[in-house]
Amino acid sequence: MKDIYEPVPELVARAHIDAAGYEAKYAASVADPEAFWAEEAKRLDWIKTPTKVKNTSFAYPDISIKWFEDGELNVAANCIDRHLETRAEQTAIIWEPDNPEEGAQHITYRDLHTNVCKMANVLKDLGVTKGDRVVLYMPMIPQAAYAMLACARIGAIHSIVFAGFSSDALANRVNGSQAKVVITADGAPRGGRATNLKDNVNQALLHCDDSVKCLVVRRTGQQIAWRPEGDVWLHEAEANVADTCEPVAMNAEDPLFILYTSGSTGMPKGVVHTTGGYLLYAAMTHQYTFDYHDGDVFWCTADVGWVTGHSYIVYGPLANGATTVMFEGVPTWPDASRFWQVCEKHKVTQFYTAPTAIRALMGKGKEWVEGCDLSSIRLLGTVGEPINPEAWAWYNDVVGKGNCPIVDTWWQTETGGHLITPLPGAIAAKPGSATKPFFGVQPEVLDATTGEVQTETQAEGVLVIKDSWPGQMRTVWGDHDRFVKTYFSDYKGYYFSGDGCRRDADGYYWITGRVDDVINVSGHRMGTAEVESALVAHSAVSEAAVVGFPHDIKGQGIYCYVTLMEGQEPSDALLVELQNHVRTEIGPIAKPDVIQWAPGLPKTRSGKIMRRILRKIAENDYGALGDTSTLADPSVVDDLIANRAGT
Ligand code: 6R9
């Protein structure tokens, strides 16, 4: 593996932007953001063209972010209607089902229009109007995209809950946004097995207002328990509605969606994205980062339950009139060649996945890749966590055959789209680095303790952003103070990402991971506080502390220190019970990898758990325990080391 990979010449020739172009455009974007974004806004169809571009303040505590605030547009019209004149018969979505034998579907822009209009009319019949919230709890089926766009068409705000989350998590989110309708399916096939999604919804709705309706897509045809009062089959309801539906004019700052994400404290918070700035930013980053051109087939393997699915399966690609692949299955079923089979079958040109998937497939051996014709692939992308050199090299050599650029895109649920990323025709890649900022993005590295700006090019510290960009989240749903406190109170005047980073002598950014109590399990964010509160909700547990530890495939695993109630005895049975308990409370991705029985936890005299020490023990790194003198009872540490549970 080399230290640096220059842009591939054939790619530079056709790229939207080259090195000189990037420098000039970036300089313009930060010198005069108003002019820059006014021009870029032309990539959208506005019902009312905005006269105001940027009205944003990071001045603590009066954080206020508005873009294009007097503009009006409709997201669904931008993602569908405006393409009908030129590409009605072009495939908008290629849907690849879990079971390859079921056969793929090619959904044209015209089909998309019809399906979205129908679903929008069904939602209207269910009483949904502009500003109402609709929760989606769905498999990766085209109806998930229809539902997102149907909400956008009538001005409803969608909130997608990943279908792998538990009924408790679903209930919290339905109640948190006071949703009127939940859209789901009977079952969700993944890897040859179907989860009973509708059962989970029924469980969740026991804890929600009786008026909440449930719109059900028939996916598997399996037996489900029906609630006669509030349940509606989509196919039945659609039989009675028109197949056109006028898109509602939305203000650029009207919310488009809420997406819950984990933070360092408390329960997940509802990140709010709005209409104009978000769509513009998703579309623009999709075009430049992946160097998308007409005729390409773009595949992002994420789930629509995560922000990556929102921005790079649905909104960015469809705003650009692209062909986007939506995949219901998993990388390893029916066998470990599935991703590559799908690439070959649909002649995918850009492939975007997470390092955890690359590591898992790398472990299966390269013969699964080599049996497939991947000659259509021109570019590879990664997202979700830092990529380790072994995985980078394998992706580059085995999947990309050494001639596809890899774009390592750093961004977050909060940022709406890529903030730091290579542009394939413009920026040379260094394996493991997210490289340079996207247009309009002004990163700074601050000293973590003093908050001082690191003015030298070579620097290390926490990663903050100096000024707003259009795709930025606007608030936390129902709790603007939490938004201000979480992202703007630690380092005044900046948006704080929660990530640490290093900037090298060439000005390249290297993300080093979270500096807060958020862990990254298979590219999914998990607050350690969430797992802790699930553990202490079990009657046998008196106290719990959760940290991340390095995991070969998942990036980080979940390591739990558990103190039992008086009279409770540790046992293997209890261990399994606690693992399952967390799984039920949050979802399978939160299942603890390691549980260590801890008679006591290392605490300061004021009672604060010293996580730094717990992290070191979980990492098997005792040499670096640091100062333990402030502990109330230092002997606790020796006991934890002696009884360490991990491998
Ligand atoms: C898009 C997404 C955000 C957190 C982020 C960071 C980590 C994402 C990364 C990366 C290193 C990359 N992260 N991309 N770390 N290199 N290319 O993943 O959103 O689920 O909100 O997670 O993921 O730690 O802060 P989200």
Short mmCIF file of N, CA and C in Angstrom, two decimals, residues 401-497:
data_model
loop_
_atom_site.label_atom_id
_atom_site.label_comp_id
_atom_site.label_asym_id
_atom_site.label_seq_id
_atom_site.Cartn_x
_atom_site.Cartn_y
_atom_site.Cartn_z
N LYS A 401 -9.41 -3.54 -7.83
CA LYS A 401 -8.34 -4.00 -8.74
C LYS A 401 -7.28 -2.92 -8.93
N GLY A 402 -7.12 -2.09 -7.91
CA GLY A 402 -6.07 -1.06 -7.96
C GLY A 402 -6.37 0.11 -8.87
N ASN A 403 -7.56 0.15 -9.51
CA ASN A 403 -7.80 1.33 -10.35
C ASN A 403 -9.11 2.08 -10.08
N CYS A 404 -9.63 1.93 -8.86
CA CYS A 404 -10.79 2.72 -8.47
C CYS A 404 -10.42 3.60 -7.29
N PRO A 405 -10.67 4.90 -7.38
CA PRO A 405 -10.41 5.74 -6.21
C PRO A 405 -11.31 5.33 -5.05
N ILE A 406 -10.80 5.49 -3.83
CA ILE A 406 -11.62 5.25 -2.65
C ILE A 406 -11.91 6.58 -1.98
N VAL A 407 -13.18 6.91 -1.83
CA VAL A 407 -13.52 8.14 -1.11
C VAL A 407 -13.93 7.77 0.31
N ASP A 408 -13.15 8.25 1.26
CA ASP A 408 -13.39 8.00 2.68
C ASP A 408 -14.12 9.23 3.21
N THR A 409 -15.43 9.10 3.38
CA THR A 409 -16.27 10.27 3.64
C THR A 409 -16.56 10.42 5.12
N TRP A 410 -16.12 11.52 5.70
CA TRP A 410 -16.43 11.78 7.12
C TRP A 410 -17.63 12.72 7.23
N TRP A 411 -18.61 12.28 7.97
CA TRP A 411 -19.78 13.13 8.24
C TRP A 411 -20.60 12.48 9.33
N GLN A 412 -21.75 13.05 9.64
CA GLN A 412 -22.55 12.60 10.78
C GLN A 412 -24.04 12.80 10.50
N THR A 413 -24.86 12.13 11.29
CA THR A 413 -26.31 12.36 11.20
C THR A 413 -26.59 13.87 11.24
N GLU A 414 -25.86 14.55 12.09
CA GLU A 414 -26.07 15.98 12.30
C GLU A 414 -25.69 16.84 11.10
N THR A 415 -24.80 16.34 10.26
CA THR A 415 -24.25 17.20 9.20
C THR A 415 -25.01 17.07 7.88
N GLY A 416 -25.90 16.09 7.77
CA GLY A 416 -26.74 15.95 6.58
C GLY A 416 -26.03 15.35 5.38
N GLY A 417 -24.77 15.65 5.21
CA GLY A 417 -23.99 15.13 4.08
C GLY A 417 -22.51 15.20 4.42
N HIS A 418 -21.68 14.78 3.46
CA HIS A 418 -20.23 14.73 3.67
C HIS A 418 -19.65 16.10 4.05
N LEU A 419 -18.80 16.12 5.05
CA LEU A 419 -18.10 17.38 5.39
C LEU A 419 -16.63 17.31 5.01
N ILE A 420 -16.01 16.17 5.26
CA ILE A 420 -14.60 16.01 4.89
C ILE A 420 -14.51 14.76 4.03
N THR A 421 -14.03 14.93 2.82
CA THR A 421 -14.03 13.82 1.86
C THR A 421 -13.16 14.14 0.66
N PRO A 422 -12.53 13.12 0.09
CA PRO A 422 -11.83 13.38 -1.18
C PRO A 422 -12.86 13.59 -2.29
N LEU A 423 -12.53 14.40 -3.28
CA LEU A 423 -13.30 14.43 -4.52
C LEU A 423 -12.43 13.69 -5.51
N PRO A 424 -12.97 12.66 -6.17
CA PRO A 424 -12.11 11.67 -6.84
C PRO A 424 -11.23 12.22 -7.96
N GLY A 425 -11.66 13.26 -8.65
CA GLY A 425 -10.82 13.79 -9.73
C GLY A 425 -9.87 14.87 -9.25
N ALA A 426 -10.01 15.24 -7.97
CA ALA A 426 -9.31 16.44 -7.51
C ALA A 426 -8.32 16.20 -6.39
N ILE A 427 -8.63 15.27 -5.50
CA ILE A 427 -7.85 15.17 -4.28
C ILE A 427 -7.22 13.77 -4.19
N ALA A 428 -5.91 13.75 -4.09
CA ALA A 428 -5.21 12.47 -3.93
C ALA A 428 -5.61 11.85 -2.60
N ALA A 429 -5.81 10.52 -2.59
CA ALA A 429 -6.22 9.84 -1.36
C ALA A 429 -5.01 9.40 -0.56
N LYS A 430 -5.13 9.47 0.76
CA LYS A 430 -4.14 8.82 1.63
C LYS A 430 -4.95 7.81 2.44
N PRO A 431 -4.60 6.54 2.36
CA PRO A 431 -5.39 5.52 3.05
C PRO A 431 -5.58 5.85 4.53
N GLY A 432 -6.83 5.92 4.97
CA GLY A 432 -7.13 6.20 6.37
C GLY A 432 -7.46 7.66 6.63
N SER A 433 -7.29 8.52 5.63
CA SER A 433 -7.60 9.93 5.83
C SER A 433 -8.86 10.31 5.06
N ALA A 434 -9.71 11.12 5.69
CA ALA A 434 -10.90 11.63 4.99
C ALA A 434 -10.51 12.83 4.11
N THR A 435 -9.29 13.20 4.15
CA THR A 435 -8.62 14.23 3.32
C THR A 435 -9.07 15.66 3.62
N LYS A 436 -9.85 16.28 2.70
CA LYS A 436 -10.04 17.73 2.74
C LYS A 436 -11.52 18.09 2.87
N PRO A 437 -11.78 19.32 3.32
CA PRO A 437 -13.18 19.74 3.49
C PRO A 437 -13.93 19.90 2.17
N PHE A 438 -15.21 19.62 2.21
CA PHE A 438 -16.09 19.88 1.07
C PHE A 438 -16.30 21.40 0.97
N PHE A 439 -16.85 21.83 -0.16
CA PHE A 439 -17.09 23.26 -0.38
C PHE A 439 -17.90 23.87 0.76
N GLY A 440 -17.46 25.00 1.23
CA GLY A 440 -18.20 25.72 2.26
C GLY A 440 -17.97 25.23 3.67
N VAL A 441 -17.18 24.18 3.83
CA VAL A 441 -16.97 23.60 5.17
C VAL A 441 -15.63 24.09 5.72
N GLN A 442 -15.65 24.68 6.92
CA GLN A 442 -14.42 25.23 7.50
C GLN A 442 -14.07 24.51 8.80
N PRO A 443 -13.31 23.42 8.70
CA PRO A 443 -12.92 22.71 9.91
C PRO A 443 -11.81 23.44 10.65
N GLU A 444 -11.77 23.26 11.95
CA GLU A 444 -10.64 23.72 12.76
C GLU A 444 -10.30 22.60 13.71
N VAL A 445 -9.02 22.58 14.12
CA VAL A 445 -8.61 21.64 15.15
C VAL A 445 -8.35 22.46 16.41
N LEU A 446 -9.00 22.09 17.51
CA LEU A 446 -8.82 22.81 18.77
C LEU A 446 -8.11 21.92 19.78
N ASP A 447 -7.35 22.56 20.65
CA ASP A 447 -6.80 21.82 21.78
C ASP A 447 -7.97 21.36 22.64
N ALA A 448 -8.01 20.07 22.95
CA ALA A 448 -9.18 19.51 23.62
C ALA A 448 -9.42 20.16 24.98
N THR A 449 -8.35 20.49 25.70
CA THR A 449 -8.51 21.02 27.04
C THR A 449 -8.70 22.53 27.06
N THR A 450 -7.83 23.24 26.33
CA THR A 450 -7.91 24.71 26.41
C THR A 450 -8.90 25.28 25.39
N GLY A 451 -9.21 24.53 24.38
CA GLY A 451 -10.10 25.04 23.34
C GLY A 451 -9.39 25.97 22.37
N GLU A 452 -8.07 26.09 22.49
CA GLU A 452 -7.34 27.00 21.60
C GLU A 452 -7.27 26.48 20.17
N VAL A 453 -7.43 27.39 19.21
CA VAL A 453 -7.32 27.02 17.81
C VAL A 453 -5.88 26.65 17.49
N GLN A 454 -5.69 25.51 16.84
CA GLN A 454 -4.35 25.08 16.45
C GLN A 454 -4.04 25.72 15.09
N THR A 455 -3.16 26.68 15.10
CA THR A 455 -2.93 27.44 13.87
C THR A 455 -1.90 26.79 12.94
N GLU A 456 -1.03 25.96 13.51
CA GLU A 456 -0.08 25.23 12.66
C GLU A 456 -0.87 24.25 11.79
N THR A 457 -0.36 23.99 10.59
CA THR A 457 -1.05 23.02 9.73
C THR A 457 -1.06 21.66 10.42
N GLN A 458 0.10 21.24 10.88
CA GLN A 458 0.17 19.94 11.57
C GLN A 458 -0.36 20.10 12.98
N ALA A 459 -1.42 19.39 13.31
CA ALA A 459 -2.04 19.62 14.61
C ALA A 459 -2.85 18.40 15.01
N GLU A 460 -3.15 18.34 16.29
CA GLU A 460 -3.98 17.25 16.80
C GLU A 460 -4.91 17.81 17.86
N GLY A 461 -6.13 17.32 17.91
CA GLY A 461 -7.07 17.82 18.91
C GLY A 461 -8.48 17.40 18.59
N VAL A 462 -9.45 18.27 18.92
CA VAL A 462 -10.83 17.93 18.60
C VAL A 462 -11.24 18.66 17.33
N LEU A 463 -12.16 18.03 16.60
CA LEU A 463 -12.57 18.57 15.31
C LEU A 463 -13.85 19.39 15.49
N VAL A 464 -13.75 20.66 15.11
CA VAL A 464 -14.93 21.54 15.16
C VAL A 464 -15.11 22.19 13.79
N ILE A 465 -16.27 22.78 13.57
CA ILE A 465 -16.53 23.49 12.31
C ILE A 465 -16.87 24.93 12.65
N LYS A 466 -16.26 25.84 11.89
CA LYS A 466 -16.30 27.26 12.25
C LYS A 466 -17.58 27.97 11.82
N ASP A 467 -18.18 27.51 10.75
CA ASP A 467 -19.36 28.23 10.27
C ASP A 467 -20.35 27.21 9.70
N SER A 468 -21.59 27.65 9.53
CA SER A 468 -22.65 26.74 9.10
C SER A 468 -22.53 26.36 7.62
N TRP A 469 -23.10 25.24 7.26
CA TRP A 469 -23.24 24.79 5.87
C TRP A 469 -24.72 24.39 5.71
N PRO A 470 -25.24 24.36 4.49
CA PRO A 470 -26.70 24.22 4.34
C PRO A 470 -27.27 22.91 4.89
N GLY A 471 -26.48 21.84 4.93
CA GLY A 471 -27.02 20.54 5.35
C GLY A 471 -27.00 20.33 6.86
N GLN A 472 -26.63 21.34 7.60
CA GLN A 472 -26.50 21.19 9.05
C GLN A 472 -27.86 20.97 9.71
N MET A 473 -27.89 20.15 10.78
CA MET A 473 -29.13 20.00 11.54
C MET A 473 -29.50 21.35 12.14
N ARG A 474 -30.78 21.57 12.37
CA ARG A 474 -31.23 22.88 12.85
C ARG A 474 -31.50 22.91 14.34
N THR A 475 -31.93 21.77 14.87
CA THR A 475 -32.28 21.73 16.29
C THR A 475 -32.49 20.27 16.69
N VAL A 476 -32.67 20.05 18.00
CA VAL A 476 -33.11 18.74 18.48
C VAL A 476 -34.62 18.84 18.63
N TRP A 477 -35.33 17.86 18.12
CA TRP A 477 -36.79 17.91 18.14
C TRP A 477 -37.29 18.12 19.57
N GLY A 478 -38.01 19.22 19.75
CA GLY A 478 -38.63 19.49 21.05
C GLY A 478 -37.67 19.95 22.13
N ASP A 479 -36.41 20.19 21.81
CA ASP A 479 -35.46 20.53 22.87
C ASP A 479 -34.27 21.32 22.30
N HIS A 480 -34.54 22.58 21.97
CA HIS A 480 -33.48 23.39 21.36
C HIS A 480 -32.31 23.60 22.33
N ASP A 481 -32.59 23.66 23.62
CA ASP A 481 -31.51 23.84 24.59
C ASP A 481 -30.52 22.68 24.55
N ARG A 482 -31.06 21.49 24.31
CA ARG A 482 -30.18 20.33 24.25
C ARG A 482 -29.27 20.43 23.02
N PHE A 483 -29.81 20.95 21.95
CA PHE A 483 -29.03 21.17 20.73
C PHE A 483 -27.86 22.12 21.04
N VAL A 484 -28.20 23.23 21.67
CA VAL A 484 -27.19 24.26 21.98
C VAL A 484 -26.14 23.67 22.92
N LYS A 485 -26.59 22.95 23.92
CA LYS A 485 -25.67 22.43 24.92
C LYS A 485 -24.77 21.34 24.32
N THR A 486 -25.37 20.43 23.55
CA THR A 486 -24.61 19.30 23.02
C THR A 486 -23.52 19.72 22.04
N TYR A 487 -23.85 20.64 21.16
CA TYR A 487 -22.93 20.91 20.06
C TYR A 487 -22.18 22.24 20.14
N PHE A 488 -22.63 23.14 21.02
CA PHE A 488 -22.05 24.49 20.98
C PHE A 488 -21.53 25.00 22.32
N SER A 489 -21.68 24.21 23.39
CA SER A 489 -21.32 24.77 24.69
C SER A 489 -19.88 24.43 25.11
N ASP A 490 -19.32 23.34 24.59
CA ASP A 490 -17.96 22.97 25.02
C ASP A 490 -16.92 23.91 24.42
N TYR A 491 -17.08 24.25 23.16
CA TYR A 491 -16.13 25.12 22.47
C TYR A 491 -16.93 26.25 21.84
N LYS A 492 -16.99 27.38 22.52
CA LYS A 492 -17.89 28.48 22.12
C LYS A 492 -17.52 29.04 20.76
N GLY A 493 -18.56 29.21 19.94
CA GLY A 493 -18.34 29.78 18.62
C GLY A 493 -18.17 28.74 17.52
N TYR A 494 -18.17 27.46 17.93
CA TYR A 494 -17.96 26.38 16.94
C TYR A 494 -19.03 25.31 17.07
N TYR A 495 -19.23 24.56 15.99
CA TYR A 495 -19.99 23.31 16.05
C TYR A 495 -18.99 22.22 16.45
N PHE A 496 -19.24 21.53 17.54
CA PHE A 496 -18.33 20.48 18.02
C PHE A 496 -18.86 19.12 17.55
N SER A 497 -17.98 18.42 16.82
CA SER A 497 -18.39 17.16 16.20
C SER A 497 -18.42 15.98 17.16
#
